[in-house]
PDB file of C-alpha atoms and ligand atoms in Angstrom:
ATOM      1  CA  UNK D 289      -4.243   1.186 -30.580  1.00 69.00           C
ATOM      2  CA  UNK D 290      -5.171  -2.504 -30.384  1.00 81.00           C
ATOM      3  CA  UNK D 291      -5.288  -4.343 -27.070  1.00 82.00           C
ATOM      4  CA  UNK D 292      -2.585  -6.805 -28.131  1.00 82.00           C
ATOM      5  CA  UNK D 293       0.001  -4.043 -28.708  1.00 88.00           C
ATOM      6  CA  UNK D 294      -0.964  -2.405 -25.417  1.00 94.00           C
ATOM      7  CA  UNK D 295      -0.565  -5.679 -23.492  1.00 95.00           C
ATOM      8  CA  UNK D 296       2.722  -6.434 -25.192  1.00 95.00           C
ATOM      9  CA  UNK D 297       4.048  -2.951 -24.451  1.00 96.00           C
ATOM     10  CA  UNK D 298       2.814  -3.206 -20.856  1.00 97.00           C
ATOM     11  CA  UNK D 299       4.760  -6.465 -20.429  1.00 97.00           C
ATOM     12  CA  UNK D 300       7.855  -4.865 -21.903  1.00 97.00           C
ATOM     13  CA  UNK D 301       7.517  -1.879 -19.541  1.00 98.00           C
ATOM     14  CA  UNK D 302       7.062  -4.214 -16.544  1.00 98.00           C
ATOM     15  CA  UNK D 303      10.192  -6.067 -17.575  1.00 98.00           C
ATOM     16  CA  UNK D 304      12.434  -3.005 -17.874  1.00 98.00           C
ATOM     17  CA  UNK D 305      10.867  -0.851 -15.121  1.00 98.00           C
ATOM     18  CA  UNK D 306      10.552  -3.624 -12.505  1.00 98.00           C
ATOM     19  CA  UNK D 307      13.118  -6.273 -13.277  1.00 98.00           C
ATOM     20  CA  UNK D 308      15.872  -5.756 -15.883  1.00 98.00           C
ATOM     21  CA  UNK D 309      16.439  -2.085 -16.815  1.00 98.00           C
ATOM     22  CA  UNK D 310      20.020  -2.990 -17.728  1.00 98.00           C
ATOM     23  CA  UNK D 311      18.737  -5.303 -20.470  1.00 97.00           C
ATOM     24  CA  UNK D 312      18.226  -2.167 -22.591  1.00 98.00           C
ATOM     25  CA  UNK D 313      20.871  -0.014 -20.869  1.00 97.00           C
ATOM     26  CA  UNK D 314      18.280   2.035 -18.976  1.00 98.00           C
ATOM     27  CA  UNK D 315      18.972   3.709 -15.620  1.00 97.00           C
ATOM     28  CA  UNK D 316      16.282   3.904 -12.928  1.00 98.00           C
ATOM     29  CA  UNK D 317      16.723   6.104  -9.858  1.00 98.00           C
ATOM     30  CA  UNK D 318      16.186   4.799  -6.301  1.00 98.00           C
ATOM     31  CA  UNK D 319      12.498   5.689  -6.525  1.00 98.00           C
ATOM     32  CA  UNK D 320      12.173   3.673  -9.720  1.00 98.00           C
ATOM     33  CA  UNK D 321      11.862   6.607 -12.134  1.00 98.00           C
ATOM     34  CA  UNK D 322      13.195   6.477 -15.685  1.00 98.00           C
ATOM     35  CA  UNK D 323      13.224   9.424 -18.044  1.00 98.00           C
ATOM     36  CA  UNK D 324      10.602   8.778 -20.727  1.00 98.00           C
ATOM     37  CA  UNK D 325      12.926  10.170 -23.409  1.00 98.00           C
ATOM     38  CA  UNK D 326      15.726   7.858 -22.233  1.00 98.00           C
ATOM     39  CA  UNK D 327      13.308   4.910 -22.178  1.00 98.00           C
ATOM     40  CA  UNK D 328      12.191   5.588 -25.755  1.00 98.00           C
ATOM     41  CA  UNK D 329      15.822   5.902 -26.921  1.00 98.00           C
ATOM     42  CA  UNK D 330      17.003   2.794 -25.027  1.00 98.00           C
ATOM     43  CA  UNK D 331      14.081   0.736 -26.339  1.00 97.00           C
ATOM     44  CA  UNK D 332      14.736   1.930 -29.915  1.00 97.00           C
ATOM     45  CA  UNK D 333      18.374   0.900 -29.701  1.00 97.00           C
ATOM     46  CA  UNK D 334      17.140  -2.583 -28.760  1.00 95.00           C
ATOM     47  CA  UNK D 335      14.704  -2.831 -31.623  1.00 93.00           C
ATOM     48  CA  UNK D 336      11.482  -1.805 -29.874  1.00 94.00           C
ATOM     49  CA  UNK D 337       9.669   1.198 -31.220  1.00 93.00           C
ATOM     50  CA  UNK D 338       7.855   3.167 -28.531  1.00 95.00           C
ATOM     51  CA  UNK D 339       6.550   6.684 -28.538  1.00 95.00           C
ATOM     52  CA  UNK D 340       5.084   8.904 -25.886  1.00 97.00           C
ATOM     53  CA  UNK D 341       1.495   8.401 -27.039  1.00 96.00           C
ATOM     54  CA  UNK D 342       1.815   4.613 -26.807  1.00 96.00           C
ATOM     55  CA  UNK D 343       3.417   4.823 -23.352  1.00 97.00           C
ATOM     56  CA  UNK D 344       0.668   7.151 -22.102  1.00 97.00           C
ATOM     57  CA  UNK D 345      -1.981   4.842 -23.528  1.00 97.00           C
ATOM     58  CA  UNK D 346      -0.475   1.872 -21.653  1.00 97.00           C
ATOM     59  CA  UNK D 347      -0.350   3.854 -18.396  1.00 97.00           C
ATOM     60  CA  UNK D 348      -3.973   4.972 -18.736  1.00 96.00           C
ATOM     61  CA  UNK D 349      -5.366   1.609 -19.804  1.00 95.00           C
ATOM     62  CA  UNK D 350      -3.473  -0.570 -17.297  1.00 93.00           C
ATOM     63  CA  UNK D 351      -6.139  -2.573 -15.427  1.00 91.00           C
ATOM     64  CA  UNK D 352      -4.001  -2.645 -12.297  1.00 93.00           C
ATOM     65  CA  UNK D 353      -2.592   0.889 -12.721  1.00 96.00           C
ATOM     66  CA  UNK D 354       0.889  -0.614 -12.821  1.00 97.00           C
ATOM     67  CA  UNK D 355       2.720   2.547 -13.925  1.00 98.00           C
ATOM     68  CA  UNK D 356       2.794   6.233 -12.995  1.00 98.00           C
ATOM     69  CA  UNK D 357       3.982   9.264 -14.938  1.00 98.00           C
ATOM     70  CA  UNK D 358       5.781  11.933 -12.897  1.00 98.00           C
ATOM     71  CA  UNK D 359       4.090  15.247 -12.146  1.00 97.00           C
ATOM     72  CA  UNK D 360       6.217  17.147 -14.646  1.00 98.00           C
ATOM     73  CA  UNK D 361       5.512  14.500 -17.285  1.00 97.00           C
ATOM     74  CA  UNK D 362       9.161  13.627 -17.871  1.00 98.00           C
ATOM     75  CA  UNK D 363       9.418  10.324 -15.985  1.00 98.00           C
ATOM     76  CA  UNK D 364       7.720   6.952 -15.674  1.00 98.00           C
ATOM     77  CA  UNK D 365       7.942   4.208 -13.052  1.00 98.00           C
ATOM     78  CA  UNK D 366       6.298   0.959 -12.055  1.00 98.00           C
ATOM     79  CA  UNK D 367       4.461   1.597  -8.768  1.00 97.00           C
ATOM     80  CA  UNK D 368       5.178  -1.864  -7.301  1.00 96.00           C
ATOM     81  CA  UNK D 369       6.330  -5.361  -8.183  1.00 96.00           C
ATOM     82  CA  UNK D 370      10.066  -4.627  -8.500  1.00 97.00           C
ATOM     83  CA  UNK D 371      12.831  -7.165  -8.257  1.00 97.00           C
ATOM     84  CA  UNK D 372      15.730  -4.976  -9.432  1.00 97.00           C
ATOM     85  CA  UNK D 373      18.042  -4.158  -6.522  1.00 96.00           C
ATOM     86  CA  UNK D 374      18.711  -0.677  -7.935  1.00 95.00           C
ATOM     87  CA  UNK D 375      15.243   0.482  -6.820  1.00 97.00           C
ATOM     88  CA  UNK D 376      13.974   0.980  -3.279  1.00 96.00           C
ATOM     89  CA  UNK D 377      10.814   3.050  -3.335  1.00 96.00           C
ATOM     90  CA  UNK D 378      10.240   5.013  -0.136  1.00 94.00           C
ATOM     91  CA  UNK D 379       6.746   4.310   1.090  1.00 92.00           C
ATOM     92  CA  UNK D 380       4.732   5.433   4.083  1.00 90.00           C
ATOM     93  CA  UNK D 381       3.905   2.691   6.529  1.00 96.00           C
ATOM     94  CA  UNK D 382       0.166   2.175   6.803  1.00 97.00           C
ATOM     95  CA  UNK D 383      -2.133   0.175   9.104  1.00 98.00           C
ATOM     96  CA  UNK D 384      -3.746  -2.594   7.037  1.00 98.00           C
ATOM     97  CA  UNK D 385      -7.371  -3.768   7.238  1.00 98.00           C
ATOM     98  CA  UNK D 386      -8.108  -6.773   9.490  1.00 98.00           C
ATOM     99  CA  UNK D 387      -7.755  -9.267   6.652  1.00 98.00           C
ATOM    100  CA  UNK D 388      -5.829  -9.169   3.366  1.00 98.00           C
ATOM    101  CA  UNK D 389      -5.687 -11.837   0.669  1.00 98.00           C
ATOM    102  CA  UNK D 390      -2.903 -13.556  -1.222  1.00 98.00           C
ATOM    103  CA  UNK D 391      -3.529 -15.542  -4.374  1.00 97.00           C
ATOM    104  CA  UNK D 392      -1.222 -18.444  -5.061  1.00 98.00           C
ATOM    105  CA  UNK D 393      -1.284 -21.840  -6.761  1.00 97.00           C
ATOM    106  CA  UNK D 394      -2.087 -25.098  -4.964  1.00 97.00           C
ATOM    107  CA  UNK D 395       1.324 -26.533  -5.858  1.00 97.00           C
ATOM    108  CA  UNK D 396       3.009 -23.936  -3.568  1.00 98.00           C
ATOM    109  CA  UNK D 397       0.839 -24.665  -0.519  1.00 97.00           C
ATOM    110  CA  UNK D 398       3.042 -27.249   1.150  1.00 97.00           C
ATOM    111  CA  UNK D 399       6.045 -24.962   1.030  1.00 98.00           C
ATOM    112  CA  UNK D 400       3.992 -21.964   2.219  1.00 98.00           C
ATOM    113  CA  UNK D 401       2.713 -23.990   5.196  1.00 98.00           C
ATOM    114  CA  UNK D 402       6.308 -24.617   6.167  1.00 98.00           C
ATOM    115  CA  UNK D 403       7.942 -21.270   5.384  1.00 98.00           C
ATOM    116  CA  UNK D 404       5.102 -18.779   5.335  1.00 98.00           C
ATOM    117  CA  UNK D 405       4.872 -16.353   2.414  1.00 98.00           C
ATOM    118  CA  UNK D 406       8.229 -15.159   1.121  1.00 98.00           C
ATOM    119  CA  UNK D 407       8.799 -12.389  -1.436  1.00 97.00           C
ATOM    120  CA  UNK D 408      10.664 -14.605  -3.908  1.00 95.00           C
ATOM    121  CA  UNK D 409      12.619 -12.407  -6.284  1.00 95.00           C
ATOM    122  CA  UNK D 410      10.446  -9.349  -5.647  1.00 97.00           C
ATOM    123  CA  UNK D 411      11.001  -6.833  -2.857  1.00 95.00           C
ATOM    124  CA  UNK D 412       7.779  -7.663  -1.006  1.00 97.00           C
ATOM    125  CA  UNK D 413       4.995 -10.169  -0.563  1.00 98.00           C
ATOM    126  CA  UNK D 414       1.958  -8.813  -2.436  1.00 98.00           C
ATOM    127  CA  UNK D 415      -1.491  -8.794  -0.851  1.00 98.00           C
ATOM    128  CA  UNK D 416      -4.888  -7.506  -1.995  1.00 98.00           C
ATOM    129  CA  UNK D 417      -7.995  -6.233  -0.267  1.00 97.00           C
ATOM    130  CA  UNK D 418     -10.309  -8.342  -2.410  1.00 96.00           C
ATOM    131  CA  UNK D 419     -10.598 -12.032  -3.115  1.00 96.00           C
ATOM    132  CA  UNK D 420     -11.237 -11.596  -6.842  1.00 96.00           C
ATOM    133  CA  UNK D 421      -7.873  -9.918  -7.456  1.00 95.00           C
ATOM    134  CA  UNK D 422      -6.132 -12.660  -5.483  1.00 97.00           C
ATOM    135  CA  UNK D 423      -7.765 -15.358  -7.634  1.00 97.00           C
ATOM    136  CA  UNK D 424      -6.405 -13.677 -10.780  1.00 96.00           C
ATOM    137  CA  UNK D 425      -2.924 -13.424  -9.262  1.00 96.00           C
ATOM    138  CA  UNK D 426      -2.921 -17.114  -8.237  1.00 97.00           C
ATOM    139  CA  UNK D 427      -4.175 -18.243 -11.640  1.00 97.00           C
ATOM    140  CA  UNK D 428      -0.912 -17.162 -13.274  1.00 96.00           C
ATOM    141  CA  UNK D 429       0.861 -20.113 -11.653  1.00 96.00           C
ATOM    142  CA  UNK D 430      -1.710 -22.918 -11.791  1.00 97.00           C
ATOM    143  CA  UNK D 431      -4.816 -23.953  -9.870  1.00 96.00           C
ATOM    144  CA  UNK D 432      -5.522 -20.800  -7.826  1.00 97.00           C
ATOM    145  CA  UNK D 433      -6.104 -20.764  -4.096  1.00 97.00           C
ATOM    146  CA  UNK D 434      -6.730 -17.705  -1.946  1.00 97.00           C
ATOM    147  CA  UNK D 435      -5.125 -17.412   1.471  1.00 98.00           C
ATOM    148  CA  UNK D 436      -6.509 -15.049   4.138  1.00 98.00           C
ATOM    149  CA  UNK D 437      -3.887 -13.117   6.046  1.00 98.00           C
ATOM    150  CA  UNK D 438      -4.467 -11.756   9.562  1.00 98.00           C
ATOM    151  CA  UNK D 439      -2.928  -8.449   8.616  1.00 98.00           C
ATOM    152  CA  UNK D 440      -4.109  -6.322  11.547  1.00 98.00           C
ATOM    153  CA  UNK D 441      -2.828  -8.911  14.039  1.00 98.00           C
ATOM    154  CA  UNK D 442       0.556  -8.980  12.290  1.00 98.00           C
ATOM    155  CA  UNK D 443       0.650  -5.188  12.292  1.00 98.00           C
ATOM    156  CA  UNK D 444      -0.224  -5.157  16.005  1.00 98.00           C
ATOM    157  CA  UNK D 445       2.833  -7.331  16.593  1.00 98.00           C
ATOM    158  CA  UNK D 446       5.102  -4.853  14.825  1.00 97.00           C
ATOM    159  CA  UNK D 447       5.154  -6.055  11.206  1.00 98.00           C
ATOM    160  CA  UNK D 448       5.273  -3.192   8.708  1.00 98.00           C
ATOM    161  CA  UNK D 449       2.787  -2.801   5.877  1.00 98.00           C
ATOM    162  CA  UNK D 450       2.810  -0.432   2.934  1.00 98.00           C
ATOM    163  CA  UNK D 451       0.273   0.336   0.249  1.00 97.00           C
ATOM    164  CA  UNK D 452       1.481   1.080  -3.280  1.00 96.00           C
ATOM    165  CA  UNK D 453      -0.128   3.847  -5.325  1.00 94.00           C
ATOM    166  CA  UNK D 454      -2.289   1.282  -7.108  1.00 95.00           C
ATOM    167  CA  UNK D 455      -3.734  -0.182  -3.903  1.00 96.00           C
ATOM    168  CA  UNK D 456      -1.577  -3.329  -3.701  1.00 97.00           C
ATOM    169  CA  UNK D 457      -0.528  -4.056  -0.092  1.00 98.00           C
ATOM    170  CA  UNK D 458       3.109  -4.931   0.531  1.00 98.00           C
ATOM    171  CA  UNK D 459       4.946  -6.509   3.426  1.00 98.00           C
ATOM    172  CA  UNK D 460       8.301  -8.223   3.874  1.00 98.00           C
ATOM    173  CA  UNK D 461       6.957 -11.724   4.605  1.00 98.00           C
ATOM    174  CA  UNK D 462       4.005 -13.476   6.227  1.00 98.00           C
ATOM    175  CA  UNK D 463       4.770 -16.129   8.856  1.00 98.00           C
ATOM    176  CA  UNK D 464       2.537 -19.211   8.532  1.00 98.00           C
ATOM    177  CA  UNK D 465       0.837 -18.565  11.891  1.00 98.00           C
ATOM    178  CA  UNK D 466      -0.980 -15.551  10.347  1.00 98.00           C
ATOM    179  CA  UNK D 467      -2.218 -17.442   7.293  1.00 98.00           C
ATOM    180  CA  UNK D 468      -5.610 -19.116   7.086  1.00 97.00           C
ATOM    181  CA  UNK D 469      -5.472 -21.955   4.580  1.00 91.00           C
ATOM    182  CA  UNK D 470      -9.253 -22.386   4.570  1.00 80.00           C
ATOM    183  CA  UNK D 471     -10.484 -21.172   1.183  1.00 63.00           C
ATOM    184  CA  UNK D 472     -11.812 -17.601   1.480  1.00 54.00           C
ATOM    185  CA  UNK D 473     -15.461 -17.184   0.530  1.00 54.00           C
ATOM    186  CA  UNK D 474     -15.817 -15.695  -2.945  1.00 53.00           C
ATOM    187  CA  UNK D 475     -18.670 -13.640  -1.596  1.00 49.00           C
ATOM    188  CA  UNK D 476     -16.266 -11.551   0.433  1.00 49.00           C
ATOM    189  CA  UNK D 477     -15.223  -8.215  -0.853  1.00 49.00           C
TER     190      UNK D 477
HETATM  191  C1  HQG H 761       4.652 -17.950  -4.073  1.00 56.96           C
HETATM  192  C2  HQG H 761       1.075  -9.271 -10.249  1.00 56.96           C
HETATM  193  C3  HQG H 761       6.544 -21.457  -2.276  1.00 56.96           C
HETATM  194  C4  HQG H 761       3.616 -16.872  -4.129  1.00 56.96           C
HETATM  195  C5  HQG H 761       0.099  -9.429  -9.114  1.00 56.96           C
HETATM  196  C6  HQG H 761       3.575 -16.606  -5.632  1.00 56.96           C
HETATM  197  C7  HQG H 761       0.890  -9.120  -7.883  1.00 56.96           C
HETATM  198  C8  HQG H 761       5.799 -19.288  -2.339  1.00 56.96           C
HETATM  199  C9  HQG H 761       4.997 -16.850  -6.065  1.00 56.96           C
HETATM  200  C10 HQG H 761       2.304  -9.198  -8.321  1.00 56.96           C
HETATM  201  C11 HQG H 761       6.226 -19.080  -1.006  1.00 56.96           C
HETATM  202  C12 HQG H 761       5.761 -15.569  -6.318  1.00 56.96           C
HETATM  203  C13 HQG H 761       3.042 -10.227  -7.538  1.00 56.96           C
HETATM  204  C14 HQG H 761       6.847 -20.168  -0.333  1.00 56.96           C
HETATM  205  C15 HQG H 761       5.336 -17.252  -1.712  1.00 56.96           C
HETATM  206  N1  HQG H 761       6.977 -21.315  -1.000  1.00 56.96           N
HETATM  207  N2  HQG H 761       5.958 -20.468  -2.957  1.00 56.96           N
HETATM  208  N3  HQG H 761       7.283 -20.061   0.931  1.00 56.96           N
HETATM  209  N4  HQG H 761       5.936 -17.811  -0.652  1.00 56.96           N
HETATM  210  N5  HQG H 761       5.244 -18.148  -2.730  1.00 56.96           N
HETATM  211  O1  HQG H 761       4.851 -13.276  -9.198  1.00 56.96           O
HETATM  212  O2  HQG H 761       2.344 -12.336  -5.423  1.00 56.96           O
HETATM  213  O3  HQG H 761       0.090  -8.365 -13.023  1.00 56.96           O
HETATM  214  O4  HQG H 761       6.700 -12.943  -7.492  1.00 56.96           O
HETATM  215  O5  HQG H 761       2.380 -17.290  -3.615  1.00 56.96           O
HETATM  216  O6  HQG H 761      -0.987  -8.583  -9.238  1.00 56.96           O
HETATM  217  O7  HQG H 761       2.193 -13.920  -7.418  1.00 56.96           O
HETATM  218  O8  HQG H 761       2.565  -8.334 -12.667  1.00 56.96           O
HETATM  219  O9  HQG H 761       4.364 -12.790  -6.753  1.00 56.96           O
HETATM  220  O10 HQG H 761       2.713 -17.497  -6.276  1.00 56.96           O
HETATM  221  O11 HQG H 761       0.646  -7.869  -7.331  1.00 56.96           O
HETATM  222  O12 HQG H 761       1.221  -6.267 -12.326  1.00 56.96           O
HETATM  223  O13 HQG H 761       5.623 -17.559  -4.996  1.00 56.96           O
HETATM  224  O14 HQG H 761       2.315  -9.530  -9.688  1.00 56.96           O
HETATM  225  O15 HQG H 761       1.014  -8.005 -10.762  1.00 56.96           O
HETATM  226  O16 HQG H 761       5.262 -15.010  -7.492  1.00 56.96           O
HETATM  227  O17 HQG H 761       2.499 -11.520  -7.793  1.00 56.96           O
HETATM  228  P1  HQG H 761       5.355 -13.469  -7.815  1.00 56.96           P
HETATM  229  P2  HQG H 761       2.781 -12.713  -6.788  1.00 56.96           P
HETATM  230  P3  HQG H 761       1.220  -7.721 -12.277  1.00 56.96           P
END
């Protein structure tokens, strides 16, 4: 299986499992699960040929471990990043490390200074434990910049944090007072 097909299929799966399941007439349950058989059938009826081997290959090779297959092997879901209102994954609250990072683009900084970090169309603001990941995330939107978030202080003041299966940290929003706009050192973890 070539990398291009895997990336293309991964993007398609992100689209239907995080954002627009209805675009192919697929139903996700509250926890975000779709039946793999139903996914294959729904995709086929919209002109995209998938099979189980391809889906498994995408799940295994995903650099960010974006998807999970259910224990009994019948279902698949995206582990974070949703915008569809039909999904609300139940997650355990977890105490975050002292500092987490958020990658964004310089053109958003002025607005972030004023409003803090907002989830946009997704369910949460996404944070990472390492600077490198945050740089990659920010690069998708332009000149990247990494913001340091005083996560433990926020948590101490009652803000809830969650960690998705793939390690991405999630929270509802980050008020500007907890954001350091000084570029994080790339030497940090
Ligand atoms: C920005 C990827 C203006 C925010 C990554 C970001 C992640 C504001 C953009 C996952 C703002 C939203 C999510 C404000 C936030 N004013 N801009 N007040 N508050 N923003 O894509 O975090 O590869 O919805 O900085 O790994 O970039 O898809 O969120 O630039 O985990 O698996 O608004 O997507 O994962 O963009 O990325 P997004 P994100 P995948």
